PDB file of C-alpha atoms and ligand atoms in Angstrom:
ATOM      1  CA  MET A 265       7.584  14.442  23.565  1.00 92.00           C
ATOM      2  CA  VAL A 266       6.283  11.443  21.687  1.00 98.00           C
ATOM      3  CA  SER A 267       6.373  11.376  18.085  1.00 99.00           C
ATOM      4  CA  THR A 268       4.569   9.541  15.250  1.00 99.00           C
ATOM      5  CA  ALA A 269       6.661  11.403  12.631  1.00 99.00           C
ATOM      6  CA  THR A 270       8.481   9.096   9.594  1.00 99.00           C
ATOM      7  CA  GLN A 271      10.457   9.465   6.767  1.00 98.00           C
ATOM      8  CA  ILE A 272      10.010   7.998   3.190  1.00 98.00           C
ATOM      9  CA  ALA A 273      12.906   8.658   0.907  1.00 98.00           C
ATOM     10  CA  ASN A 274      13.695  12.455   1.420  1.00 95.00           C
ATOM     11  CA  PHE A 275       9.804  13.113   1.809  1.00 98.00           C
ATOM     12  CA  ASN A 276       8.811  13.836   5.813  1.00 98.00           C
ATOM     13  CA  PHE A 277       5.679  12.881   7.163  1.00 98.00           C
ATOM     14  CA  ASP A 278       3.796  14.376  10.467  1.00 98.00           C
ATOM     15  CA  ASN A 279       2.341  10.804  11.252  1.00 99.00           C
ATOM     16  CA  CYS A 280       3.350   7.404   9.986  1.00 99.00           C
ATOM     17  CA  LEU A 281      -0.329   6.259   9.391  1.00 99.00           C
ATOM     18  CA  MET A 282      -2.042   6.608   6.122  1.00 99.00           C
ATOM     19  CA  ASN A 283      -4.773   4.993   3.874  1.00 99.00           C
ATOM     20  CA  ALA A 284      -4.356   1.808   1.884  1.00 98.00           C
ATOM     21  CA  ALA A 285      -4.836   2.303  -2.052  1.00 98.00           C
ATOM     22  CA  GLY A 286      -8.428   1.348  -2.544  1.00 98.00           C
ATOM     23  CA  VAL A 287      -9.970   2.940   0.446  1.00 98.00           C
ATOM     24  CA  TYR A 288     -10.839   6.643   0.750  1.00 98.00           C
ATOM     25  CA  CYS A 289      -9.054   7.291  -2.401  1.00 98.00           C
ATOM     26  CA  MET A 290     -11.460   6.932  -5.358  1.00 98.00           C
ATOM     27  CA  THR A 291     -12.410  10.516  -5.815  1.00 98.00           C
ATOM     28  CA  ARG A 292     -11.066  13.979  -4.749  1.00 98.00           C
ATOM     29  CA  GLU A 293     -13.598  14.297  -1.940  1.00 98.00           C
ATOM     30  CA  GLU A 294     -12.788  10.979  -0.491  1.00 98.00           C
ATOM     31  CA  LEU A 295      -8.827  12.206  -0.694  1.00 98.00           C
ATOM     32  CA  GLU A 296      -9.740  15.340   0.647  1.00 98.00           C
ATOM     33  CA  GLN A 297     -11.088  13.544   3.612  1.00 98.00           C
ATOM     34  CA  VAL A 298      -7.850  11.739   4.466  1.00 98.00           C
ATOM     35  CA  GLU A 299      -6.012  14.956   3.731  1.00 98.00           C
ATOM     36  CA  ASN A 300      -8.007  16.712   6.243  1.00 97.00           C
ATOM     37  CA  SER A 301      -7.553  14.052   8.668  1.00 98.00           C
ATOM     38  CA  ALA A 302      -4.943  12.780  11.315  1.00 98.00           C
ATOM     39  CA  ALA A 303      -3.507  10.832   8.686  1.00 99.00           C
ATOM     40  CA  GLY A 304       0.576  11.766   7.705  1.00 98.00           C
ATOM     41  CA  SER A 305      -0.303  11.284   3.900  1.00 98.00           C
ATOM     42  CA  PHE A 306      -2.820   9.632   1.289  1.00 98.00           C
ATOM     43  CA  VAL A 307      -2.504   6.960  -1.494  1.00 99.00           C
ATOM     44  CA  THR A 308      -4.631   7.505  -4.365  1.00 98.00           C
ATOM     45  CA  LYS A 309      -6.568   4.824  -5.746  1.00 98.00           C
ATOM     46  CA  THR A 310      -4.632   2.620  -8.257  1.00 98.00           C
ATOM     47  CA  GLY A 311      -4.950   4.855 -11.833  1.00 98.00           C
ATOM     48  CA  THR A 312      -4.859   2.774 -14.891  1.00 98.00           C
ATOM     49  CA  LEU A 313      -4.243   4.326 -18.463  1.00 98.00           C
ATOM     50  CA  GLU A 314      -8.090   4.775 -19.117  1.00 98.00           C
ATOM     51  CA  ALA A 315     -10.856   5.144 -16.288  1.00 98.00           C
ATOM     52  CA  ARG A 316     -12.486   1.616 -15.331  1.00 98.00           C
ATOM     53  CA  ALA A 317     -15.831   0.871 -14.142  1.00 98.00           C
ATOM     54  CA  GLY A 318     -14.144  -2.031 -12.304  1.00 98.00           C
ATOM     55  CA  ASN A 319     -16.292  -5.530 -11.479  1.00 98.00           C
ATOM     56  CA  PRO A 320     -19.864  -6.086 -11.073  1.00 98.00           C
ATOM     57  CA  GLU A 321     -21.548  -5.276  -7.627  1.00 98.00           C
ATOM     58  CA  PRO A 322     -21.681  -6.495  -4.820  1.00 98.00           C
ATOM     59  CA  ARG A 323     -17.710  -6.450  -5.002  1.00 98.00           C
ATOM     60  CA  TYR A 324     -16.954  -5.743  -1.238  1.00 98.00           C
ATOM     61  CA  VAL A 325     -18.407  -7.078   1.583  1.00 98.00           C
ATOM     62  CA  ASP A 326     -17.239  -6.646   5.193  1.00 98.00           C
ATOM     63  CA  THR A 327     -16.840 -10.151   7.331  1.00 98.00           C
ATOM     64  CA  GLU A 328     -16.772 -10.760  10.961  1.00 97.00           C
ATOM     65  CA  LEU A 329     -12.954 -11.134  10.535  1.00 98.00           C
ATOM     66  CA  GLY A 330     -12.408  -8.178   7.920  1.00 98.00           C
ATOM     67  CA  SER A 331     -13.026  -8.230   4.502  1.00 98.00           C
ATOM     68  CA  ILE A 332     -13.400  -9.457   0.987  1.00 98.00           C
ATOM     69  CA  ASN A 333     -13.230  -7.608  -2.241  1.00 98.00           C
ATOM     70  CA  SER A 334     -13.131  -7.995  -5.853  1.00 98.00           C
ATOM     71  CA  MET A 335     -13.346  -4.087  -6.977  1.00 98.00           C
ATOM     72  CA  GLY A 336     -11.524  -4.993 -10.331  1.00 98.00           C
ATOM     73  CA  LEU A 337      -9.385  -1.951 -10.108  1.00 98.00           C
ATOM     74  CA  PRO A 338     -12.250   0.803 -10.759  1.00 98.00           C
ATOM     75  CA  ASN A 339     -10.491   4.269 -10.910  1.00 98.00           C
ATOM     76  CA  ASN A 340     -10.879   7.521 -12.595  1.00 98.00           C
ATOM     77  CA  GLY A 341      -7.825   7.082 -14.742  1.00 99.00           C
ATOM     78  CA  PHE A 342      -4.359   7.807 -13.714  1.00 99.00           C
ATOM     79  CA  GLU A 343      -4.182  11.693 -15.113  1.00 98.00           C
ATOM     80  CA  TYR A 344      -7.388  12.552 -12.774  1.00 99.00           C
ATOM     81  CA  TYR A 345      -5.173  11.612  -9.561  1.00 99.00           C
ATOM     82  CA  LEU A 346      -1.913  12.915 -10.986  1.00 98.00           C
ATOM     83  CA  ASP A 347      -3.817  16.203 -11.855  1.00 98.00           C
ATOM     84  CA  TYR A 348      -5.053  16.113  -8.465  1.00 98.00           C
ATOM     85  CA  VAL A 349      -1.380  15.486  -6.431  1.00 98.00           C
ATOM     86  CA  ILE A 350       0.094  18.228  -8.449  1.00 98.00           C
ATOM     87  CA  GLU A 351      -2.605  20.440  -7.469  1.00 98.00           C
ATOM     88  CA  LEU A 352      -2.146  19.663  -3.641  1.00 98.00           C
ATOM     89  CA  GLN A 353       2.006  19.699  -4.330  1.00 97.00           C
ATOM     90  CA  ASN A 354       1.458  23.381  -5.372  1.00 96.00           C
ATOM     91  CA  GLN A 355      -0.130  24.371  -2.510  1.00 96.00           C
ATOM     92  CA  ALA A 356       2.373  25.536   0.606  1.00 90.00           C
ATOM     93  CA  ASP A 357       0.820  23.501   3.400  1.00 87.00           C
ATOM     94  CA  SER A 358       0.241  20.426   1.620  1.00 92.00           C
ATOM     95  CA  LYS A 359       1.189  16.749   2.988  1.00 98.00           C
ATOM     96  CA  ASN A 360       3.272  14.647   0.745  1.00 98.00           C
ATOM     97  CA  HIS A 361       1.484  12.223  -1.181  1.00 98.00           C
ATOM     98  CA  PHE A 362       1.585   8.625  -3.050  1.00 98.00           C
ATOM     99  CA  LEU A 363       0.256   8.106  -6.527  1.00 98.00           C
ATOM    100  CA  SER A 364      -0.728   4.593  -7.086  1.00 99.00           C
ATOM    101  CA  LEU A 365      -0.359   3.383 -10.621  1.00 98.00           C
ATOM    102  CA  VAL A 366      -0.552   0.289 -12.864  1.00 98.00           C
ATOM    103  CA  GLY A 367      -1.195  -0.432 -16.454  1.00 98.00           C
ATOM    104  CA  LEU A 368      -3.229  -3.504 -17.774  1.00 98.00           C
ATOM    105  CA  SER A 369      -0.234  -4.463 -19.701  1.00 97.00           C
ATOM    106  CA  PRO A 370       3.695  -3.795 -19.443  1.00 98.00           C
ATOM    107  CA  ALA A 371       3.334  -1.431 -22.289  1.00 98.00           C
ATOM    108  CA  GLU A 372       0.211   0.322 -20.499  1.00 98.00           C
ATOM    109  CA  THR A 373       2.321   0.695 -17.399  1.00 98.00           C
ATOM    110  CA  HIS A 374       5.368   2.226 -19.253  1.00 98.00           C
ATOM    111  CA  ILE A 375       3.329   4.408 -21.068  1.00 99.00           C
ATOM    112  CA  ILE A 376       1.664   5.745 -17.593  1.00 99.00           C
ATOM    113  CA  LEU A 377       4.968   6.325 -16.026  1.00 99.00           C
ATOM    114  CA  LYS A 378       6.705   8.048 -19.123  1.00 99.00           C
ATOM    115  CA  LYS A 379       3.803  10.419 -18.547  1.00 98.00           C
ATOM    116  CA  VAL A 380       4.635  10.828 -14.712  1.00 99.00           C
ATOM    117  CA  GLN A 381       8.087  11.202 -15.481  1.00 99.00           C
ATOM    118  CA  GLU A 382       7.327  14.097 -17.992  1.00 98.00           C
ATOM    119  CA  SER A 383       4.942  15.631 -15.448  1.00 98.00           C
ATOM    120  CA  ASP A 384       5.492  18.155 -12.645  1.00 98.00           C
ATOM    121  CA  TYR A 385       4.668  15.719  -9.970  1.00 98.00           C
ATOM    122  CA  GLN A 386       7.721  15.369  -7.582  1.00 97.00           C
ATOM    123  CA  GLY A 387       6.149  13.060  -5.312  1.00 98.00           C
ATOM    124  CA  LEU A 388       6.486   9.327  -4.548  1.00 98.00           C
ATOM    125  CA  VAL A 389       4.514   6.813  -7.046  1.00 99.00           C
ATOM    126  CA  GLU A 390       3.541   3.250  -5.829  1.00 98.00           C
ATOM    127  CA  LEU A 391       3.738   0.790  -8.649  1.00 98.00           C
ATOM    128  CA  ASN A 392       0.938  -1.871  -7.929  1.00 98.00           C
ATOM    129  CA  LEU A 393       2.257  -5.499  -8.717  1.00 98.00           C
ATOM    130  CA  SER A 394      -0.554  -7.322  -6.620  1.00 98.00           C
ATOM    131  CA  CYS A 395      -3.985  -6.532  -8.161  1.00 96.00           C
ATOM    132  CA  PRO A 396      -5.630 -10.151  -7.454  1.00 96.00           C
ATOM    133  CA  ASN A 397      -9.028  -8.803  -8.903  1.00 96.00           C
ATOM    134  CA  VAL A 398      -8.761  -8.496 -12.622  1.00 95.00           C
ATOM    135  CA  PRO A 399     -10.286 -11.324 -14.350  1.00 93.00           C
ATOM    136  CA  GLY A 400      -7.545 -13.073 -16.408  1.00 93.00           C
ATOM    137  CA  LYS A 401      -4.494 -10.811 -15.153  1.00 94.00           C
ATOM    138  CA  PRO A 402      -2.195 -12.445 -12.698  1.00 94.00           C
ATOM    139  CA  GLN A 403      -0.648 -10.643  -9.647  1.00 97.00           C
ATOM    140  CA  ILE A 404       2.325  -9.353 -11.390  1.00 98.00           C
ATOM    141  CA  ALA A 405       4.791  -9.693  -8.489  1.00 98.00           C
ATOM    142  CA  TYR A 406       4.050 -13.653  -8.252  1.00 98.00           C
ATOM    143  CA  ASP A 407       6.187 -14.001 -11.373  1.00 98.00           C
ATOM    144  CA  PHE A 408       9.570 -13.190 -10.829  1.00 98.00           C
ATOM    145  CA  GLU A 409      10.686 -12.725 -14.295  1.00 98.00           C
ATOM    146  CA  THR A 410       8.258 -10.485 -15.488  1.00 98.00           C
ATOM    147  CA  THR A 411       8.660  -8.069 -12.671  1.00 98.00           C
ATOM    148  CA  THR A 412      12.476  -8.200 -13.331  1.00 98.00           C
ATOM    149  CA  GLU A 413      11.575  -7.281 -16.896  1.00 98.00           C
ATOM    150  CA  ILE A 414       9.150  -4.638 -15.933  1.00 98.00           C
ATOM    151  CA  LEU A 415      11.508  -2.791 -13.356  1.00 98.00           C
ATOM    152  CA  THR A 416      14.553  -2.955 -15.367  1.00 99.00           C
ATOM    153  CA  GLU A 417      12.662  -1.321 -18.280  1.00 98.00           C
ATOM    154  CA  VAL A 418      10.797   1.096 -15.837  1.00 99.00           C
ATOM    155  CA  PHE A 419      14.539   2.326 -14.037  1.00 99.00           C
ATOM    156  CA  SER A 420      15.722   2.742 -17.677  1.00 99.00           C
ATOM    157  CA  TYR A 421      13.787   6.060 -18.177  1.00 99.00           C
ATOM    158  CA  PHE A 422      12.103   6.386 -14.492  1.00 99.00           C
ATOM    159  CA  THR A 423      13.827   8.704 -11.939  1.00 98.00           C
ATOM    160  CA  LYS A 424      11.312   9.933  -9.747  1.00 98.00           C
ATOM    161  CA  PRO A 425      10.975   8.164  -6.170  1.00 98.00           C
ATOM    162  CA  LEU A 426       9.086   4.822  -6.845  1.00 99.00           C
ATOM    163  CA  GLY A 427       7.937   1.788  -4.715  1.00 99.00           C
ATOM    164  CA  VAL A 428       6.308  -1.252  -5.363  1.00 98.00           C
ATOM    165  CA  LYS A 429       3.027  -2.601  -3.807  1.00 98.00           C
ATOM    166  CA  LEU A 430       3.686  -6.554  -3.248  1.00 98.00           C
ATOM    167  CA  PRO A 431       1.127  -9.289  -2.882  1.00 98.00           C
ATOM    168  CA  PRO A 432       1.649 -11.719   0.351  1.00 98.00           C
ATOM    169  CA  TYR A 433       4.488 -14.251   0.014  1.00 98.00           C
ATOM    170  CA  PHE A 434       4.010 -17.662   1.777  1.00 98.00           C
ATOM    171  CA  ASP A 435       7.315 -19.002   1.401  1.00 98.00           C
ATOM    172  CA  ILE A 436      10.400 -18.569   2.722  1.00 98.00           C
ATOM    173  CA  VAL A 437      12.221 -19.165  -0.538  1.00 98.00           C
ATOM    174  CA  HIS A 438       9.951 -17.124  -2.388  1.00 98.00           C
ATOM    175  CA  PHE A 439      10.812 -13.984   0.325  1.00 98.00           C
ATOM    176  CA  ASP A 440      14.516 -14.869  -0.844  1.00 98.00           C
ATOM    177  CA  GLN A 441      13.626 -14.803  -4.474  1.00 98.00           C
ATOM    178  CA  ALA A 442      11.743 -11.385  -4.180  1.00 98.00           C
ATOM    179  CA  ALA A 443      14.035  -9.869  -2.355  1.00 99.00           C
ATOM    180  CA  ALA A 444      17.071 -10.698  -4.688  1.00 98.00           C
ATOM    181  CA  VAL A 445      14.791  -9.345  -7.546  1.00 98.00           C
ATOM    182  CA  PHE A 446      13.965  -6.036  -5.767  1.00 99.00           C
ATOM    183  CA  ASN A 447      17.556  -5.301  -4.332  1.00 99.00           C
ATOM    184  CA  GLN A 448      18.607  -5.097  -8.157  1.00 98.00           C
ATOM    185  CA  PHE A 449      16.754  -1.644  -8.236  1.00 99.00           C
ATOM    186  CA  PRO A 450      16.805   1.729  -6.836  1.00 98.00           C
ATOM    187  CA  LEU A 451      13.234   1.357  -5.137  1.00 99.00           C
ATOM    188  CA  ALA A 452      12.300   3.953  -2.375  1.00 99.00           C
ATOM    189  CA  PHE A 453      10.300   1.573  -0.765  1.00 99.00           C
ATOM    190  CA  VAL A 454       8.164  -1.882  -0.748  1.00 99.00           C
ATOM    191  CA  ASN A 455       4.438  -2.110   0.762  1.00 99.00           C
ATOM    192  CA  CYS A 456       3.496  -4.906   2.216  1.00 98.00           C
ATOM    193  CA  VAL A 457       0.973  -6.504   1.529  1.00 98.00           C
ATOM    194  CA  ASN A 458      -1.906  -6.235  -0.585  1.00 98.00           C
ATOM    195  CA  SER A 459      -4.788  -8.275   0.119  1.00 98.00           C
ATOM    196  CA  ILE A 460      -4.434 -11.878   0.333  1.00 98.00           C
ATOM    197  CA  GLY A 461      -5.624 -12.939  -3.228  1.00 98.00           C
ATOM    198  CA  ASN A 462      -8.711 -15.392  -4.145  1.00 98.00           C
ATOM    199  CA  GLY A 463     -10.296 -16.283  -0.601  1.00 98.00           C
ATOM    200  CA  LEU A 464     -13.741 -17.131  -0.754  1.00 98.00           C
ATOM    201  CA  VAL A 465     -16.428 -16.089   1.594  1.00 98.00           C
ATOM    202  CA  ILE A 466     -19.988 -17.932   1.978  1.00 98.00           C
ATOM    203  CA  ASN A 467     -23.173 -16.652   3.646  1.00 98.00           C
ATOM    204  CA  ASP A 468     -25.490 -19.674   3.992  1.00 98.00           C
ATOM    205  CA  GLU A 469     -24.844 -21.744   0.745  1.00 98.00           C
ATOM    206  CA  THR A 470     -24.047 -18.667  -1.580  1.00 98.00           C
ATOM    207  CA  VAL A 471     -20.743 -16.546  -2.010  1.00 98.00           C
ATOM    208  CA  VAL A 472     -20.602 -13.039  -0.915  1.00 98.00           C
ATOM    209  CA  ILE A 473     -19.708 -11.147  -3.773  1.00 98.00           C
ATOM    210  CA  LYS A 474     -20.555 -11.608  -7.564  1.00 98.00           C
ATOM    211  CA  PRO A 475     -17.174 -11.155  -9.462  1.00 98.00           C
ATOM    212  CA  LYS A 476     -15.017 -14.199 -10.140  1.00 98.00           C
ATOM    213  CA  ASN A 477     -17.977 -16.488  -8.613  1.00 98.00           C
ATOM    214  CA  GLY A 478     -16.924 -15.249  -5.224  1.00 98.00           C
ATOM    215  CA  PHE A 479     -13.487 -15.088  -5.118  1.00 98.00           C
ATOM    216  CA  GLY A 480     -11.757 -12.168  -3.891  1.00 98.00           C
ATOM    217  CA  GLY A 481      -8.901 -10.582  -1.937  1.00 98.00           C
ATOM    218  CA  LEU A 482      -8.999 -10.722   2.115  1.00 98.00           C
ATOM    219  CA  GLY A 483      -8.236  -7.570   4.107  1.00 98.00           C
ATOM    220  CA  GLY A 484      -8.321  -7.151   8.088  1.00 98.00           C
ATOM    221  CA  ASP A 485      -7.949  -9.543  10.840  1.00 98.00           C
ATOM    222  CA  TYR A 486      -7.354 -12.555   8.579  1.00 98.00           C
ATOM    223  CA  ILE A 487      -4.369 -11.050   7.204  1.00 98.00           C
ATOM    224  CA  LYS A 488      -2.072  -9.355   9.923  1.00 99.00           C
ATOM    225  CA  PRO A 489      -0.280 -12.300  10.899  1.00 99.00           C
ATOM    226  CA  THR A 490       0.780 -12.927   7.083  1.00 99.00           C
ATOM    227  CA  ALA A 491       1.243  -9.206   6.798  1.00 99.00           C
ATOM    228  CA  LEU A 492       3.755  -9.066   9.418  1.00 99.00           C
ATOM    229  CA  ALA A 493       5.697 -11.724   8.434  1.00 99.00           C
ATOM    230  CA  ASN A 494       6.114 -10.383   5.104  1.00 99.00           C
ATOM    231  CA  VAL A 495       7.144  -6.783   6.498  1.00 99.00           C
ATOM    232  CA  HIS A 496       9.587  -8.355   8.648  1.00 99.00           C
ATOM    233  CA  ALA A 497      10.806 -10.798   5.815  1.00 99.00           C
ATOM    234  CA  PHE A 498      11.523  -7.902   3.698  1.00 99.00           C
ATOM    235  CA  TYR A 499      12.953  -6.000   6.606  1.00 99.00           C
ATOM    236  CA  GLN A 500      15.807  -8.442   7.159  1.00 98.00           C
ATOM    237  CA  ARG A 501      16.459  -8.988   3.465  1.00 99.00           C
ATOM    238  CA  LEU A 502      16.365  -5.656   1.754  1.00 99.00           C
ATOM    239  CA  ASN A 503      18.789  -3.273   1.169  1.00 98.00           C
ATOM    240  CA  PRO A 504      18.564  -0.493   4.182  1.00 98.00           C
ATOM    241  CA  SER A 505      17.928   2.083   1.520  1.00 98.00           C
ATOM    242  CA  ILE A 506      14.655   0.235   0.528  1.00 99.00           C
ATOM    243  CA  GLN A 507      12.104   1.087   3.254  1.00 99.00           C
ATOM    244  CA  ILE A 508       9.233  -0.933   4.042  1.00 98.00           C
ATOM    245  CA  ILE A 509       5.574   0.413   4.182  1.00 99.00           C
ATOM    246  CA  GLY A 510       3.542  -2.110   6.186  1.00 99.00           C
ATOM    247  CA  THR A 511      -0.148  -2.750   5.344  1.00 99.00           C
ATOM    248  CA  GLY A 512      -2.519  -5.589   6.316  1.00 99.00           C
ATOM    249  CA  GLY A 513      -4.799  -5.888   9.674  1.00 98.00           C
ATOM    250  CA  VAL A 514      -4.246  -2.680  11.432  1.00 99.00           C
ATOM    251  CA  LYS A 515      -7.330  -1.335  13.394  1.00 98.00           C
ATOM    252  CA  SER A 516      -5.542  -0.255  16.663  1.00 99.00           C
ATOM    253  CA  GLY A 517      -2.410   1.347  17.652  1.00 99.00           C
ATOM    254  CA  ARG A 518      -1.047  -2.052  19.015  1.00 99.00           C
ATOM    255  CA  ASP A 519      -1.358  -3.344  15.176  1.00 99.00           C
ATOM    256  CA  ALA A 520       0.452  -0.230  13.870  1.00 99.00           C
ATOM    257  CA  PHE A 521       3.075  -0.796  16.594  1.00 99.00           C
ATOM    258  CA  GLU A 522       3.695  -4.392  15.697  1.00 99.00           C
ATOM    259  CA  HIS A 523       4.190  -3.298  11.873  1.00 99.00           C
ATOM    260  CA  ILE A 524       6.863  -0.845  13.118  1.00 99.00           C
ATOM    261  CA  LEU A 525       8.342  -3.285  15.386  1.00 99.00           C
ATOM    262  CA  CYS A 526       8.534  -5.867  12.157  1.00 99.00           C
ATOM    263  CA  GLY A 527      10.169  -2.928  10.443  1.00 99.00           C
ATOM    264  CA  ALA A 528       7.722  -0.599   8.553  1.00 99.00           C
ATOM    265  CA  SER A 529       8.420   2.864   8.257  1.00 99.00           C
ATOM    266  CA  MET A 530       4.871   3.857   7.675  1.00 98.00           C
ATOM    267  CA  VAL A 531       1.516   1.873   8.085  1.00 99.00           C
ATOM    268  CA  GLN A 532      -1.130   2.201   6.298  1.00 99.00           C
ATOM    269  CA  ILE A 533      -5.136   1.166   6.992  1.00 99.00           C
ATOM    270  CA  GLY A 534      -7.465  -0.374   4.767  1.00 98.00           C
ATOM    271  CA  THR A 535     -10.557  -2.291   5.840  1.00 98.00           C
ATOM    272  CA  ALA A 536     -10.473  -0.935   9.267  1.00 98.00           C
ATOM    273  CA  LEU A 537     -10.586   2.598   7.351  1.00 98.00           C
ATOM    274  CA  GLN A 538     -13.470   1.421   5.202  1.00 98.00           C
ATOM    275  CA  GLN A 539     -15.238   0.412   8.528  1.00 98.00           C
ATOM    276  CA  GLU A 540     -14.589   3.236  10.441  1.00 98.00           C
ATOM    277  CA  GLY A 541     -13.842   6.189   8.281  1.00 98.00           C
ATOM    278  CA  PRO A 542     -11.104   8.890   8.538  1.00 98.00           C
ATOM    279  CA  ALA A 543     -11.614   9.183  12.300  1.00 98.00           C
ATOM    280  CA  ILE A 544      -9.816   5.983  12.813  1.00 99.00           C
ATOM    281  CA  PHE A 545      -6.516   7.990  11.984  1.00 99.00           C
ATOM    282  CA  GLN A 546      -6.641  10.012  15.135  1.00 99.00           C
ATOM    283  CA  ARG A 547      -7.895   6.775  17.513  1.00 99.00           C
ATOM    284  CA  VAL A 548      -4.892   4.604  16.244  1.00 99.00           C
ATOM    285  CA  THR A 549      -2.504   7.675  16.631  1.00 99.00           C
ATOM    286  CA  ASP A 550      -3.165   8.151  20.454  1.00 98.00           C
ATOM    287  CA  GLU A 551      -3.306   4.297  20.839  1.00 99.00           C
ATOM    288  CA  LEU A 552       0.263   4.209  19.299  1.00 99.00           C
ATOM    289  CA  LYS A 553       1.156   7.113  21.468  1.00 98.00           C
ATOM    290  CA  ALA A 554       0.065   5.992  24.252  1.00 98.00           C
ATOM    291  CA  ILE A 555       2.085   2.533  23.900  1.00 99.00           C
ATOM    292  CA  MET A 556       5.250   4.498  23.272  1.00 99.00           C
ATOM    293  CA  THR A 557       4.895   6.354  26.066  1.00 98.00           C
ATOM    294  CA  GLU A 558       4.507   3.371  28.298  1.00 98.00           C
ATOM    295  CA  LYS A 559       7.690   1.674  26.699  1.00 98.00           C
ATOM    296  CA  GLY A 560       9.462   5.112  26.829  1.00 98.00           C
ATOM    297  CA  TYR A 561       9.821   5.346  23.154  1.00 99.00           C
ATOM    298  CA  GLU A 562      10.081   8.788  21.553  1.00 98.00           C
ATOM    299  CA  SER A 563      10.117   7.952  18.127  1.00 99.00           C
ATOM    300  CA  LEU A 564       9.310   5.386  15.488  1.00 99.00           C
ATOM    301  CA  GLU A 565      13.289   4.878  15.163  1.00 98.00           C
ATOM    302  CA  ASP A 566      13.485   3.694  19.042  1.00 99.00           C
ATOM    303  CA  PHE A 567      11.865   0.363  17.957  1.00 99.00           C
ATOM    304  CA  ARG A 568      11.494  -0.096  14.128  1.00 98.00           C
ATOM    305  CA  GLY A 569      12.642  -3.378  13.451  1.00 98.00           C
ATOM    306  CA  LYS A 570      13.520  -4.159  16.890  1.00 98.00           C
ATOM    307  CA  LEU A 571      11.554  -7.637  17.220  1.00 99.00           C
ATOM    308  CA  ASN A 572      12.816  -9.720  19.695  1.00 98.00           C
ATOM    309  CA  TYR A 573      13.097 -13.613  19.140  1.00 98.00           C
ATOM    310  CA  ILE A 574      13.133 -16.491  21.295  1.00 98.00           C
ATOM    311  CA  ASP A 575      16.613 -17.932  22.254  1.00 97.00           C
TER     312      ASP A 575
HETATM  313  C1  LIG B 624      -9.278  -3.647  -6.869  1.00 61.35           C
HETATM  314  O1  LIG B 624      -9.524  -2.694  -7.321  1.00 61.35           O
HETATM  315  O2  LIG B 624      -9.717  -4.623  -7.086  1.00 61.35           O
HETATM  316  C2  LIG B 624      -8.478  -3.929  -5.613  1.00 61.35           C
HETATM  317  C3  LIG B 624      -6.923  -3.463  -5.807  1.00 61.35           C
HETATM  318  C4  LIG B 624      -5.985  -4.107  -5.670  1.00 61.35           C
HETATM  319  O3  LIG B 624      -6.096  -4.804  -4.889  1.00 61.35           O
HETATM  320  O4  LIG B 624      -4.655  -3.696  -6.081  1.00 61.35           O
END
């Protein structure tokens, strides 16, 4: 019997597929659609200390090869999402979930995480160190010193299962340096990757999104090779206790299969979910299971991380 079930930390999931933060996760109604789909879990929109309207529209556009966005972290405030995941956690048949969070400063991040620590929430937390779209705020995880400082402080008080959402890295030295930072901490997972930040898409003579004069994060087909490289680079470098969530360019069972082959324990769908809706989870699951059946694999463990190289 072929199964796509998986585990992150001590949490079980019937299916390894779920949404990527930012897609189908802004409101309870959207999250409910993912909850009621074939997805194994959902992650909430990254919640900040206060609710945010985000950047001016148009701020998300589908393109031939994926998407470009500069949403600017619009969200209902972290407490909205925290209340919802606690509510679901108290229901007997609920899936396990991921609560995505970040402050607009390290101080705000600590205020948020201390509130989550004090709350009844027992699920997984994803700290977003990689949003490229808030004007004036760099992607935190490109600054290894700040990242180390934040995580050092976080793990002085936070004892619940925590992972980080990472931007893509593009240099072998940066894979080495980033892994050396993350290996110092009891992280449950790293999620590779957020969008490739600050791309530019042009229609005729004009940019296609309004914020930042058109600069925005790329998703979809553009980013799959970069995402796979990041998943595999961290799979090779991180302590085995730090699991990998693979995100980037997943729109088929074959894409999900490749993420798992590179080392992912769970796979998130962003742009393709935005374009196709939550029915995508059943289609991609069926396609993934068909590939596994053809290859004689019964579980993700049969092929996770077992990427072949050319001698
Ligand atoms: C956004 O809200 O701008 C996207 C979030 C992210 O890329 O982390």
